[in-house]
Amino acid sequence: MGARKIIIDTDPGQDDAVALLLAFASPEELEVLAVTTVAGNVPLELTTRNALTVCELAGRSDVPVHAGCDGPMTGTLKTAEAVHGQTGLDGVELPPPSTAPAPGHAVDILIETLRREPAGTVTLCTLGALTNVATAFARAPDIVERVAEIVVMGGAYFEVGNWSPAAEFNILVDPEAAQIVFRAGRPLTILPLDVTHKALITPDRLAAFGRIDSNVGRAVHGWLGFYERFDMAKYGWEGGPLHDPCVIAYLLKPDLFSGRFINVEVETQSELTRGMTVADWWNVTDRHANATFIGDVDADGFYALLTDRLARL
Ligand code: BDR
Ligand code: CA
């Protein structure tokens, strides 16, 4: 079997950056057709610039980076400079990207790519708000059934919220978009905080990245040291959670993860709980299952995979 074709939709972000690197380090399993950017951790201009920087760091400037939506379908953009710094990729000085975004809006590229590639062969990996994907689905409903699978970092059940008391950041940024994608009817896997909060960047794991003697190793070490400080202070844990690489690791080694096929809906109405992922973990409703909601990860296995693969770049 050849490499699985993926599009990575992202708002880099240090953890997004590490997810991109993990995908680039795994060409035998994953063919990255395009990187599409969305506003989220920082505004769109910066997430796009950061995606270009990461592609260049990995020696993969051949992968097109397409800028997408600069804000959610409804309401105003929420950003997370408190976590990621003013650039979104604080923690290490890298040269400005020498490449430019590829022509074509991310939404158009999603539509064109899904129409061009054989149906059922392209997996969408989302590491940010779901605005680009939902906008593409709304504009071109014919592409929905052509999607092989959607793998999302977002939401939470047992861990509830990290950006409001009830909501995880990626879903909170654009709840309407998340609802469209969750209800699209395609195979959907969700990596929520319940799993990413078990994948902590402990001092030993951070040190292992630092021992990778390359520009990639130094960048990952610098980024994650900066990025985790916010969550370590917030939660009082020995390391910050590494969210987005879980999506790519799930594609590479699904056996590291376990979860349940359940119903997951997004709250869009309530002021108090807007953006909450209402996951029927205990199967207490008749609502049909629409998502594999991951609950657990072999964290040592995940970090071993990540460290091993990043050392290849
Ligand atoms: C998610 O929010 C962003 O800050 C991270 O990049 C990740 O995608 C975690 O809630
Ligand atoms: Ca992200």
PDB file of C-alpha atoms and ligand atoms in Angstrom:
ATOM      1  CA  MET A   1       0.000   0.000   0.000  1.00  0.00           C
ATOM      2  CA  GLY A   2       1.308   3.478  -0.833  1.00  0.00           C
ATOM      3  CA  ALA A   3       1.471   6.435   1.481  1.00  0.00           C
ATOM      4  CA  ARG A   4      -1.845   7.780   2.708  1.00  0.00           C
ATOM      5  CA  LYS A   5      -2.702  11.158   1.151  1.00  0.00           C
ATOM      6  CA  ILE A   6      -3.399  13.849   3.709  1.00  0.00           C
ATOM      7  CA  ILE A   7      -4.107  17.569   3.860  1.00  0.00           C
ATOM      8  CA  ILE A   8      -3.047  19.223   7.109  1.00  0.00           C
ATOM      9  CA  ASP A   9      -5.246  22.147   8.110  1.00  0.00           C
ATOM     10  CA  THR A  10      -3.459  24.067  10.837  1.00  0.00           C
ATOM     11  CA  ASP A  11      -2.819  27.255  12.834  1.00  0.00           C
ATOM     12  CA  PRO A  12       0.876  26.984  13.855  1.00  0.00           C
ATOM     13  CA  GLY A  13       1.491  27.151  16.918  1.00  0.00           C
ATOM     14  CA  GLN A  14       4.452  25.168  18.284  1.00  0.00           C
ATOM     15  CA  ASP A  15       2.438  21.954  18.711  1.00  0.00           C
ATOM     16  CA  ASP A  16       1.090  22.319  15.166  1.00  0.00           C
ATOM     17  CA  ALA A  17       4.680  22.791  14.013  1.00  0.00           C
ATOM     18  CA  VAL A  18       5.756  19.531  15.648  1.00  0.00           C
ATOM     19  CA  ALA A  19       2.776  17.771  14.061  1.00  0.00           C
ATOM     20  CA  LEU A  20       3.841  19.048  10.625  1.00  0.00           C
ATOM     21  CA  LEU A  21       7.393  17.854  11.240  1.00  0.00           C
ATOM     22  CA  LEU A  22       6.160  14.414  12.299  1.00  0.00           C
ATOM     23  CA  ALA A  23       4.202  14.111   9.058  1.00  0.00           C
ATOM     24  CA  PHE A  24       7.169  15.276   6.964  1.00  0.00           C
ATOM     25  CA  ALA A  25       9.376  12.764   8.777  1.00  0.00           C
ATOM     26  CA  SER A  26       7.066   9.908   7.756  1.00  0.00           C
ATOM     27  CA  PRO A  27       6.959   9.943   3.942  1.00  0.00           C
ATOM     28  CA  GLU A  28       6.567   6.171   3.670  1.00  0.00           C
ATOM     29  CA  GLU A  29       3.223   6.349   5.444  1.00  0.00           C
ATOM     30  CA  LEU A  30       2.012   9.896   4.710  1.00  0.00           C
ATOM     31  CA  GLU A  31       1.976  12.024   1.561  1.00  0.00           C
ATOM     32  CA  VAL A  32       1.203  15.616   2.512  1.00  0.00           C
ATOM     33  CA  LEU A  33      -0.682  16.991  -0.495  1.00  0.00           C
ATOM     34  CA  ALA A  34      -0.994  20.477   0.977  1.00  0.00           C
ATOM     35  CA  VAL A  35      -0.877  22.478   4.161  1.00  0.00           C
ATOM     36  CA  THR A  36      -3.857  24.806   4.592  1.00  0.00           C
ATOM     37  CA  THR A  37      -3.780  27.498   7.224  1.00  0.00           C
ATOM     38  CA  VAL A  38      -6.489  29.011   9.350  1.00  0.00           C
ATOM     39  CA  ALA A  39      -6.590  31.787  11.923  1.00  0.00           C
ATOM     40  CA  GLY A  40      -6.507  30.571  15.519  1.00  0.00           C
ATOM     41  CA  ASN A  41      -3.487  30.540  17.791  1.00  0.00           C
ATOM     42  CA  VAL A  42      -2.447  33.760  16.077  1.00  0.00           C
ATOM     43  CA  PRO A  43      -3.943  35.697  13.129  1.00  0.00           C
ATOM     44  CA  LEU A  44      -3.887  34.137   9.656  1.00  0.00           C
ATOM     45  CA  GLU A  45      -0.899  36.093   8.353  1.00  0.00           C
ATOM     46  CA  LEU A  46       1.244  34.604  11.131  1.00  0.00           C
ATOM     47  CA  THR A  47      -0.113  31.050  10.979  1.00  0.00           C
ATOM     48  CA  THR A  48       0.637  31.072   7.240  1.00  0.00           C
ATOM     49  CA  ARG A  49       4.113  32.476   7.747  1.00  0.00           C
ATOM     50  CA  ASN A  50       4.774  29.898  10.465  1.00  0.00           C
ATOM     51  CA  ALA A  51       3.626  27.031   8.243  1.00  0.00           C
ATOM     52  CA  LEU A  52       6.068  28.201   5.566  1.00  0.00           C
ATOM     53  CA  THR A  53       8.840  28.386   8.158  1.00  0.00           C
ATOM     54  CA  VAL A  54       8.186  24.835   9.323  1.00  0.00           C
ATOM     55  CA  CYS A  55       8.092  23.453   5.766  1.00  0.00           C
ATOM     56  CA  GLU A  56      11.430  25.123   5.080  1.00  0.00           C
ATOM     57  CA  LEU A  57      12.944  23.823   8.306  1.00  0.00           C
ATOM     58  CA  ALA A  58      11.959  20.311   7.259  1.00  0.00           C
ATOM     59  CA  GLY A  59      13.333  20.798   3.750  1.00  0.00           C
ATOM     60  CA  ARG A  60       9.798  20.436   2.400  1.00  0.00           C
ATOM     61  CA  SER A  61       9.144  23.774   0.729  1.00  0.00           C
ATOM     62  CA  ASP A  62       7.829  21.719  -2.178  1.00  0.00           C
ATOM     63  CA  VAL A  63       4.616  21.179  -0.160  1.00  0.00           C
ATOM     64  CA  PRO A  64       2.205  24.018  -1.009  1.00  0.00           C
ATOM     65  CA  VAL A  65       0.970  26.181   1.859  1.00  0.00           C
ATOM     66  CA  HIS A  66      -2.391  27.800   1.136  1.00  0.00           C
ATOM     67  CA  ALA A  67      -3.795  30.557   3.342  1.00  0.00           C
ATOM     68  CA  GLY A  68      -7.426  30.088   4.348  1.00  0.00           C
ATOM     69  CA  CYS A  69     -10.050  31.761   6.508  1.00  0.00           C
ATOM     70  CA  ASP A  70      -8.998  34.676   8.679  1.00  0.00           C
ATOM     71  CA  GLY A  71     -11.752  34.262  11.232  1.00  0.00           C
ATOM     72  CA  PRO A  72     -14.601  32.003  12.300  1.00  0.00           C
ATOM     73  CA  MET A  73     -17.887  31.541  10.430  1.00  0.00           C
ATOM     74  CA  THR A  74     -19.656  33.489  13.190  1.00  0.00           C
ATOM     75  CA  GLY A  75     -18.338  36.070  15.634  1.00  0.00           C
ATOM     76  CA  THR A  76     -14.855  37.386  16.168  1.00  0.00           C
ATOM     77  CA  LEU A  77     -11.529  35.564  16.265  1.00  0.00           C
ATOM     78  CA  LYS A  78     -10.069  34.327  19.551  1.00  0.00           C
ATOM     79  CA  THR A  79      -6.277  33.951  19.633  1.00  0.00           C
ATOM     80  CA  ALA A  80      -3.817  32.366  22.061  1.00  0.00           C
ATOM     81  CA  GLU A  81      -0.661  34.487  22.177  1.00  0.00           C
ATOM     82  CA  ALA A  82      -0.541  33.799  25.920  1.00  0.00           C
ATOM     83  CA  VAL A  83       0.417  30.215  25.084  1.00  0.00           C
ATOM     84  CA  HIS A  84       2.291  30.542  21.809  1.00  0.00           C
ATOM     85  CA  GLY A  85       3.859  34.020  22.049  1.00  0.00           C
ATOM     86  CA  GLN A  86       3.345  37.007  19.761  1.00  0.00           C
ATOM     87  CA  THR A  87       4.637  35.217  16.652  1.00  0.00           C
ATOM     88  CA  GLY A  88       2.827  31.962  17.412  1.00  0.00           C
ATOM     89  CA  LEU A  89       6.190  30.205  17.193  1.00  0.00           C
ATOM     90  CA  ASP A  90       8.124  31.879  19.991  1.00  0.00           C
ATOM     91  CA  GLY A  91      10.939  29.953  21.636  1.00  0.00           C
ATOM     92  CA  VAL A  92      13.578  29.876  18.917  1.00  0.00           C
ATOM     93  CA  GLU A  93      14.884  32.353  16.342  1.00  0.00           C
ATOM     94  CA  LEU A  94      14.470  31.073  12.802  1.00  0.00           C
ATOM     95  CA  PRO A  95      15.142  32.917   9.542  1.00  0.00           C
ATOM     96  CA  PRO A  96      12.057  34.355   7.866  1.00  0.00           C
ATOM     97  CA  PRO A  97      10.642  31.976   5.250  1.00  0.00           C
ATOM     98  CA  SER A  98      12.110  32.416   1.784  1.00  0.00           C
ATOM     99  CA  THR A  99       8.987  31.013   0.164  1.00  0.00           C
ATOM    100  CA  ALA A 100       5.532  32.541  -0.292  1.00  0.00           C
ATOM    101  CA  PRO A 101       2.085  31.021   0.146  1.00  0.00           C
ATOM    102  CA  ALA A 102       0.921  29.068  -2.879  1.00  0.00           C
ATOM    103  CA  PRO A 103      -1.825  30.633  -4.990  1.00  0.00           C
ATOM    104  CA  GLY A 104      -5.381  29.634  -4.177  1.00  0.00           C
ATOM    105  CA  HIS A 105      -7.469  30.056  -1.050  1.00  0.00           C
ATOM    106  CA  ALA A 106      -7.362  27.034   1.274  1.00  0.00           C
ATOM    107  CA  VAL A 107     -11.105  26.487   0.883  1.00  0.00           C
ATOM    108  CA  ASP A 108     -10.801  26.342  -2.915  1.00  0.00           C
ATOM    109  CA  ILE A 109      -7.803  24.013  -2.619  1.00  0.00           C
ATOM    110  CA  LEU A 110      -9.731  21.649  -0.327  1.00  0.00           C
ATOM    111  CA  ILE A 111     -12.568  21.583  -2.858  1.00  0.00           C
ATOM    112  CA  GLU A 112     -10.297  21.167  -5.900  1.00  0.00           C
ATOM    113  CA  THR A 113      -8.149  18.500  -4.293  1.00  0.00           C
ATOM    114  CA  LEU A 114     -11.089  16.420  -3.119  1.00  0.00           C
ATOM    115  CA  ARG A 115     -12.671  16.628  -6.578  1.00  0.00           C
ATOM    116  CA  ARG A 116      -9.396  15.795  -8.331  1.00  0.00           C
ATOM    117  CA  GLU A 117      -8.192  12.862  -6.242  1.00  0.00           C
ATOM    118  CA  PRO A 118     -10.049   9.541  -6.385  1.00  0.00           C
ATOM    119  CA  ALA A 119     -12.968   9.470  -3.951  1.00  0.00           C
ATOM    120  CA  GLY A 120     -12.083   8.035  -0.564  1.00  0.00           C
ATOM    121  CA  THR A 121      -8.342   8.602  -0.825  1.00  0.00           C
ATOM    122  CA  VAL A 122      -7.758  11.930   0.962  1.00  0.00           C
ATOM    123  CA  THR A 123      -7.712  12.212   4.757  1.00  0.00           C
ATOM    124  CA  LEU A 124      -8.194  15.642   6.351  1.00  0.00           C
ATOM    125  CA  CYS A 125      -6.092  16.296   9.455  1.00  0.00           C
ATOM    126  CA  THR A 126      -7.248  19.338  11.375  1.00  0.00           C
ATOM    127  CA  LEU A 127      -5.074  20.961  14.025  1.00  0.00           C
ATOM    128  CA  GLY A 128      -6.982  24.215  14.448  1.00  0.00           C
ATOM    129  CA  ALA A 129     -10.474  25.632  14.156  1.00  0.00           C
ATOM    130  CA  LEU A 130     -12.571  23.806  11.571  1.00  0.00           C
ATOM    131  CA  THR A 131     -13.445  26.933   9.586  1.00  0.00           C
ATOM    132  CA  ASN A 132     -11.723  25.995   6.311  1.00  0.00           C
ATOM    133  CA  VAL A 133     -13.126  22.472   6.189  1.00  0.00           C
ATOM    134  CA  ALA A 134     -16.650  23.509   7.177  1.00  0.00           C
ATOM    135  CA  THR A 135     -16.658  26.347   4.644  1.00  0.00           C
ATOM    136  CA  ALA A 136     -15.532  23.929   1.916  1.00  0.00           C
ATOM    137  CA  PHE A 137     -18.261  21.432   2.893  1.00  0.00           C
ATOM    138  CA  ALA A 138     -20.925  24.167   2.903  1.00  0.00           C
ATOM    139  CA  ARG A 139     -19.816  25.589  -0.430  1.00  0.00           C
ATOM    140  CA  ALA A 140     -19.309  22.261  -2.229  1.00  0.00           C
ATOM    141  CA  PRO A 141     -21.438  19.538  -0.626  1.00  0.00           C
ATOM    142  CA  ASP A 142     -20.340  17.069  -3.337  1.00  0.00           C
ATOM    143  CA  ILE A 143     -16.863  16.835  -1.802  1.00  0.00           C
ATOM    144  CA  VAL A 144     -18.086  15.550   1.564  1.00  0.00           C
ATOM    145  CA  GLU A 145     -18.598  11.970   0.440  1.00  0.00           C
ATOM    146  CA  ARG A 146     -15.198  12.007  -1.266  1.00  0.00           C
ATOM    147  CA  VAL A 147     -13.344  12.493   2.034  1.00  0.00           C
ATOM    148  CA  ALA A 148     -11.702   9.292   3.301  1.00  0.00           C
ATOM    149  CA  GLU A 149     -11.536  10.307   6.954  1.00  0.00           C
ATOM    150  CA  ILE A 150     -11.321  13.387   9.141  1.00  0.00           C
ATOM    151  CA  VAL A 151      -8.957  13.332  12.115  1.00  0.00           C
ATOM    152  CA  VAL A 152      -9.436  16.275  14.450  1.00  0.00           C
ATOM    153  CA  MET A 153      -7.530  17.654  17.426  1.00  0.00           C
ATOM    154  CA  GLY A 154     -10.255  19.297  19.437  1.00  0.00           C
ATOM    155  CA  GLY A 155     -12.827  19.043  22.143  1.00  0.00           C
ATOM    156  CA  ALA A 156     -12.868  17.289  25.496  1.00  0.00           C
ATOM    157  CA  TYR A 157     -15.198  15.305  27.691  1.00  0.00           C
ATOM    158  CA  PHE A 158     -13.568  14.391  31.002  1.00  0.00           C
ATOM    159  CA  GLU A 159     -11.132  17.317  30.792  1.00  0.00           C
ATOM    160  CA  VAL A 160     -13.971  19.684  29.841  1.00  0.00           C
ATOM    161  CA  GLY A 161     -12.378  22.965  28.751  1.00  0.00           C
ATOM    162  CA  ASN A 162      -9.003  24.644  28.418  1.00  0.00           C
ATOM    163  CA  TRP A 163     -10.087  28.013  27.007  1.00  0.00           C
ATOM    164  CA  SER A 164     -13.461  28.363  28.682  1.00  0.00           C
ATOM    165  CA  PRO A 165     -14.661  26.242  31.594  1.00  0.00           C
ATOM    166  CA  ALA A 166     -16.568  24.121  29.066  1.00  0.00           C
ATOM    167  CA  ALA A 167     -14.697  24.329  25.769  1.00  0.00           C
ATOM    168  CA  GLU A 168     -11.415  23.395  24.170  1.00  0.00           C
ATOM    169  CA  PHE A 169      -9.714  26.137  22.129  1.00  0.00           C
ATOM    170  CA  ASN A 170     -10.040  24.766  18.566  1.00  0.00           C
ATOM    171  CA  ILE A 171     -13.755  24.112  18.962  1.00  0.00           C
ATOM    172  CA  LEU A 172     -14.374  27.349  20.859  1.00  0.00           C
ATOM    173  CA  VAL A 173     -12.790  29.414  18.070  1.00  0.00           C
ATOM    174  CA  ASP A 174     -15.460  28.209  15.627  1.00  0.00           C
ATOM    175  CA  PRO A 175     -18.239  26.064  17.142  1.00  0.00           C
ATOM    176  CA  GLU A 176     -20.489  26.370  14.063  1.00  0.00           C
ATOM    177  CA  ALA A 177     -17.709  25.012  11.861  1.00  0.00           C
ATOM    178  CA  ALA A 178     -17.081  22.133  14.243  1.00  0.00           C
ATOM    179  CA  GLN A 179     -20.765  21.263  14.233  1.00  0.00           C
ATOM    180  CA  ILE A 180     -20.845  21.138  10.427  1.00  0.00           C
ATOM    181  CA  VAL A 181     -17.825  18.828  10.313  1.00  0.00           C
ATOM    182  CA  PHE A 182     -19.034  16.583  13.152  1.00  0.00           C
ATOM    183  CA  ARG A 183     -22.378  16.170  11.388  1.00  0.00           C
ATOM    184  CA  ALA A 184     -20.904  15.621   7.926  1.00  0.00           C
ATOM    185  CA  GLY A 185     -21.339  11.873   8.113  1.00  0.00           C
ATOM    186  CA  ARG A 186     -17.779  10.935   7.172  1.00  0.00           C
ATOM    187  CA  PRO A 187     -15.487   8.729   9.280  1.00  0.00           C
ATOM    188  CA  LEU A 188     -14.375  11.045  12.068  1.00  0.00           C
ATOM    189  CA  THR A 189     -11.749  10.545  14.757  1.00  0.00           C
ATOM    190  CA  ILE A 190     -11.395  13.112  17.521  1.00  0.00           C
ATOM    191  CA  LEU A 191      -8.262  13.532  19.657  1.00  0.00           C
ATOM    192  CA  PRO A 192      -9.612  15.586  22.587  1.00  0.00           C
ATOM    193  CA  LEU A 193      -7.922  17.032  25.658  1.00  0.00           C
ATOM    194  CA  ASP A 194      -8.769  13.741  27.392  1.00  0.00           C
ATOM    195  CA  VAL A 195      -5.927  12.159  25.450  1.00  0.00           C
ATOM    196  CA  THR A 196      -3.593  15.108  24.873  1.00  0.00           C
ATOM    197  CA  HIS A 197      -3.523  15.845  28.599  1.00  0.00           C
ATOM    198  CA  LYS A 198      -1.932  12.411  29.009  1.00  0.00           C
ATOM    199  CA  ALA A 199       0.809  13.223  26.497  1.00  0.00           C
ATOM    200  CA  LEU A 200       2.853  15.548  28.703  1.00  0.00           C
ATOM    201  CA  ILE A 201       6.195  17.065  27.707  1.00  0.00           C
ATOM    202  CA  THR A 202       8.026  15.923  30.840  1.00  0.00           C
ATOM    203  CA  PRO A 203      11.624  17.098  31.425  1.00  0.00           C
ATOM    204  CA  ASP A 204      12.995  13.730  30.188  1.00  0.00           C
ATOM    205  CA  ARG A 205      10.960  13.868  26.999  1.00  0.00           C
ATOM    206  CA  LEU A 206      11.970  17.468  26.340  1.00  0.00           C
ATOM    207  CA  ALA A 207      15.617  16.566  26.934  1.00  0.00           C
ATOM    208  CA  ALA A 208      15.333  13.749  24.370  1.00  0.00           C
ATOM    209  CA  PHE A 209      14.312  16.293  21.720  1.00  0.00           C
ATOM    210  CA  GLY A 210      17.271  18.430  22.767  1.00  0.00           C
ATOM    211  CA  ARG A 211      19.626  15.520  22.071  1.00  0.00           C
ATOM    212  CA  ILE A 212      18.616  15.440  18.398  1.00  0.00           C
ATOM    213  CA  ASP A 213      21.643  17.142  16.879  1.00  0.00           C
ATOM    214  CA  SER A 214      19.978  19.005  14.014  1.00  0.00           C
ATOM    215  CA  ASN A 215      18.177  22.254  13.293  1.00  0.00           C
ATOM    216  CA  VAL A 216      14.904  20.382  13.730  1.00  0.00           C
ATOM    217  CA  GLY A 217      15.958  19.013  17.134  1.00  0.00           C
ATOM    218  CA  ARG A 218      17.055  22.451  18.323  1.00  0.00           C
ATOM    219  CA  ALA A 219      13.877  24.100  17.060  1.00  0.00           C
ATOM    220  CA  VAL A 220      11.563  21.537  18.674  1.00  0.00           C
ATOM    221  CA  HIS A 221      13.449  21.781  21.961  1.00  0.00           C
ATOM    222  CA  GLY A 222      13.254  25.588  21.938  1.00  0.00           C
ATOM    223  CA  TRP A 223       9.629  25.736  20.876  1.00  0.00           C
ATOM    224  CA  LEU A 224       8.308  23.210  23.352  1.00  0.00           C
ATOM    225  CA  GLY A 225      10.265  24.630  26.279  1.00  0.00           C
ATOM    226  CA  PHE A 226       8.585  27.966  25.612  1.00  0.00           C
ATOM    227  CA  TYR A 227       5.145  26.562  24.795  1.00  0.00           C
ATOM    228  CA  GLU A 228       4.725  24.334  27.817  1.00  0.00           C
ATOM    229  CA  ARG A 229       5.434  27.006  30.418  1.00  0.00           C
ATOM    230  CA  PHE A 230       1.892  28.406  30.189  1.00  0.00           C
ATOM    231  CA  ASP A 231       0.149  25.067  30.807  1.00  0.00           C
ATOM    232  CA  MET A 232       2.640  23.959  33.471  1.00  0.00           C
ATOM    233  CA  ALA A 233       1.790  27.076  35.445  1.00  0.00           C
ATOM    234  CA  LYS A 234      -1.918  26.699  34.728  1.00  0.00           C
ATOM    235  CA  TYR A 235      -2.286  23.032  35.676  1.00  0.00           C
ATOM    236  CA  GLY A 236       0.675  22.537  38.011  1.00  0.00           C
ATOM    237  CA  TRP A 237       1.861  19.533  35.981  1.00  0.00           C
ATOM    238  CA  GLU A 238       5.424  18.397  35.359  1.00  0.00           C
ATOM    239  CA  GLY A 239       4.994  19.108  31.647  1.00  0.00           C
ATOM    240  CA  GLY A 240       2.619  20.741  29.211  1.00  0.00           C
ATOM    241  CA  PRO A 241       0.304  18.711  26.964  1.00  0.00           C
ATOM    242  CA  LEU A 242       1.414  18.159  23.374  1.00  0.00           C
ATOM    243  CA  HIS A 243      -1.861  18.305  21.462  1.00  0.00           C
ATOM    244  CA  ASP A 244      -1.582  18.390  17.694  1.00  0.00           C
ATOM    245  CA  PRO A 245       1.082  15.731  17.024  1.00  0.00           C
ATOM    246  CA  CYS A 246      -1.419  13.216  18.439  1.00  0.00           C
ATOM    247  CA  VAL A 247      -3.359  13.521  15.161  1.00  0.00           C
ATOM    248  CA  ILE A 248      -0.372  12.502  13.040  1.00  0.00           C
ATOM    249  CA  ALA A 249       0.752   9.848  15.528  1.00  0.00           C
ATOM    250  CA  TYR A 250      -2.749   8.361  15.381  1.00  0.00           C
ATOM    251  CA  LEU A 251      -2.398   7.981  11.600  1.00  0.00           C
ATOM    252  CA  LEU A 252       1.044   6.415  11.962  1.00  0.00           C
ATOM    253  CA  LYS A 253       0.368   4.113  14.913  1.00  0.00           C
ATOM    254  CA  PRO A 254      -3.331   3.888  15.796  1.00  0.00           C
ATOM    255  CA  ASP A 255      -2.545   1.103  18.270  1.00  0.00           C
ATOM    256  CA  LEU A 256      -1.031   3.703  20.600  1.00  0.00           C
ATOM    257  CA  PHE A 257      -4.533   5.101  21.108  1.00  0.00           C
ATOM    258  CA  SER A 258      -7.869   3.787  22.324  1.00  0.00           C
ATOM    259  CA  GLY A 259     -11.329   5.286  22.392  1.00  0.00           C
ATOM    260  CA  ARG A 260     -15.020   4.733  21.792  1.00  0.00           C
ATOM    261  CA  PHE A 261     -17.285   5.107  18.775  1.00  0.00           C
ATOM    262  CA  ILE A 262     -19.925   7.440  20.188  1.00  0.00           C
ATOM    263  CA  ASN A 263     -22.141  10.432  19.477  1.00  0.00           C
ATOM    264  CA  VAL A 264     -20.435  13.802  19.788  1.00  0.00           C
ATOM    265  CA  GLU A 265     -22.298  17.082  19.305  1.00  0.00           C
ATOM    266  CA  VAL A 266     -21.140  20.677  19.622  1.00  0.00           C
ATOM    267  CA  GLU A 267     -22.947  23.236  21.760  1.00  0.00           C
ATOM    268  CA  THR A 268     -23.415  26.395  19.720  1.00  0.00           C
ATOM    269  CA  GLN A 269     -26.242  28.200  21.555  1.00  0.00           C
ATOM    270  CA  SER A 270     -25.502  28.549  25.241  1.00  0.00           C
ATOM    271  CA  GLU A 271     -23.428  31.538  26.245  1.00  0.00           C
ATOM    272  CA  LEU A 272     -22.086  29.552  29.180  1.00  0.00           C
ATOM    273  CA  THR A 273     -21.065  26.371  27.377  1.00  0.00           C
ATOM    274  CA  ARG A 274     -20.612  27.476  23.754  1.00  0.00           C
ATOM    275  CA  GLY A 275     -18.028  25.291  22.021  1.00  0.00           C
ATOM    276  CA  MET A 276     -18.461  22.363  24.398  1.00  0.00           C
ATOM    277  CA  THR A 277     -18.180  18.913  22.840  1.00  0.00           C
ATOM    278  CA  VAL A 278     -21.077  16.949  24.279  1.00  0.00           C
ATOM    279  CA  ALA A 279     -19.740  13.405  24.068  1.00  0.00           C
ATOM    280  CA  ASP A 280     -22.058  10.497  24.858  1.00  0.00           C
ATOM    281  CA  TRP A 281     -19.201   8.499  26.399  1.00  0.00           C
ATOM    282  CA  TRP A 282     -21.557   6.440  28.576  1.00  0.00           C
ATOM    283  CA  ASN A 283     -24.040   5.790  25.782  1.00  0.00           C
ATOM    284  CA  VAL A 284     -26.952   7.361  27.615  1.00  0.00           C
ATOM    285  CA  THR A 285     -28.797   8.711  24.550  1.00  0.00           C
ATOM    286  CA  ASP A 286     -30.234   7.287  21.338  1.00  0.00           C
ATOM    287  CA  ARG A 287     -28.220   9.715  19.248  1.00  0.00           C
ATOM    288  CA  HIS A 288     -26.313   7.879  16.555  1.00  0.00           C
ATOM    289  CA  ALA A 289     -22.571   7.443  16.887  1.00  0.00           C
ATOM    290  CA  ASN A 290     -20.672   9.807  14.589  1.00  0.00           C
ATOM    291  CA  ALA A 291     -17.113   9.843  15.929  1.00  0.00           C
ATOM    292  CA  THR A 292     -14.351   7.734  17.364  1.00  0.00           C
ATOM    293  CA  PHE A 293     -13.569   9.755  20.464  1.00  0.00           C
ATOM    294  CA  ILE A 294     -10.099   8.894  21.716  1.00  0.00           C
ATOM    295  CA  GLY A 295      -9.663   8.658  25.466  1.00  0.00           C
ATOM    296  CA  ASP A 296      -6.262   7.146  26.090  1.00  0.00           C
ATOM    297  CA  VAL A 297      -2.736   7.057  24.698  1.00  0.00           C
ATOM    298  CA  ASP A 298       0.436   5.117  25.380  1.00  0.00           C
ATOM    299  CA  ALA A 299       2.354   8.312  26.140  1.00  0.00           C
ATOM    300  CA  ASP A 300       5.795   6.653  26.231  1.00  0.00           C
ATOM    301  CA  GLY A 301       5.103   5.008  22.884  1.00  0.00           C
ATOM    302  CA  PHE A 302       3.909   8.322  21.460  1.00  0.00           C
ATOM    303  CA  TYR A 303       7.070  10.169  22.543  1.00  0.00           C
ATOM    304  CA  ALA A 304       9.302   7.312  21.339  1.00  0.00           C
ATOM    305  CA  LEU A 305       7.658   7.535  17.913  1.00  0.00           C
ATOM    306  CA  LEU A 306       7.952  11.301  17.838  1.00  0.00           C
ATOM    307  CA  THR A 307      11.602  11.431  18.919  1.00  0.00           C
ATOM    308  CA  ASP A 308      12.578   8.654  16.529  1.00  0.00           C
ATOM    309  CA  ARG A 309      10.850  10.258  13.558  1.00  0.00           C
ATOM    310  CA  LEU A 310      12.037  13.819  14.208  1.00  0.00           C
ATOM    311  CA  ALA A 311      15.618  12.535  14.312  1.00  0.00           C
ATOM    312  CA  ARG A 312      15.184  11.474  10.681  1.00  0.00           C
ATOM    313  CA  LEU A 313      14.712  15.014   9.407  1.00  0.00           C
TER     314      LEU A 313
HETATM  315  C1  BDR B   1      -5.302  23.341  20.615  1.00  0.00           C
HETATM  316  O1  BDR B   1      -5.325  24.761  20.706  1.00  0.00           O
HETATM  317  C2  BDR B   1      -4.153  25.311  20.165  1.00  0.00           C
HETATM  318  O2  BDR B   1      -3.663  26.306  21.018  1.00  0.00           O
HETATM  319  C3  BDR B   1      -3.187  24.176  19.980  1.00  0.00           C
HETATM  320  O3  BDR B   1      -2.364  24.396  18.842  1.00  0.00           O
HETATM  321  C4  BDR B   1      -4.068  22.974  19.814  1.00  0.00           C
HETATM  322  O4  BDR B   1      -4.431  22.790  18.461  1.00  0.00           O
HETATM  323  C5  BDR B   1      -5.340  22.771  22.024  1.00  0.00           C
HETATM  324  O5  BDR B   1      -6.481  23.181  22.703  1.00  0.00           O
HETATM  325 CA    CA B   2      -3.325  23.974  16.661  1.00  0.00          CA
END
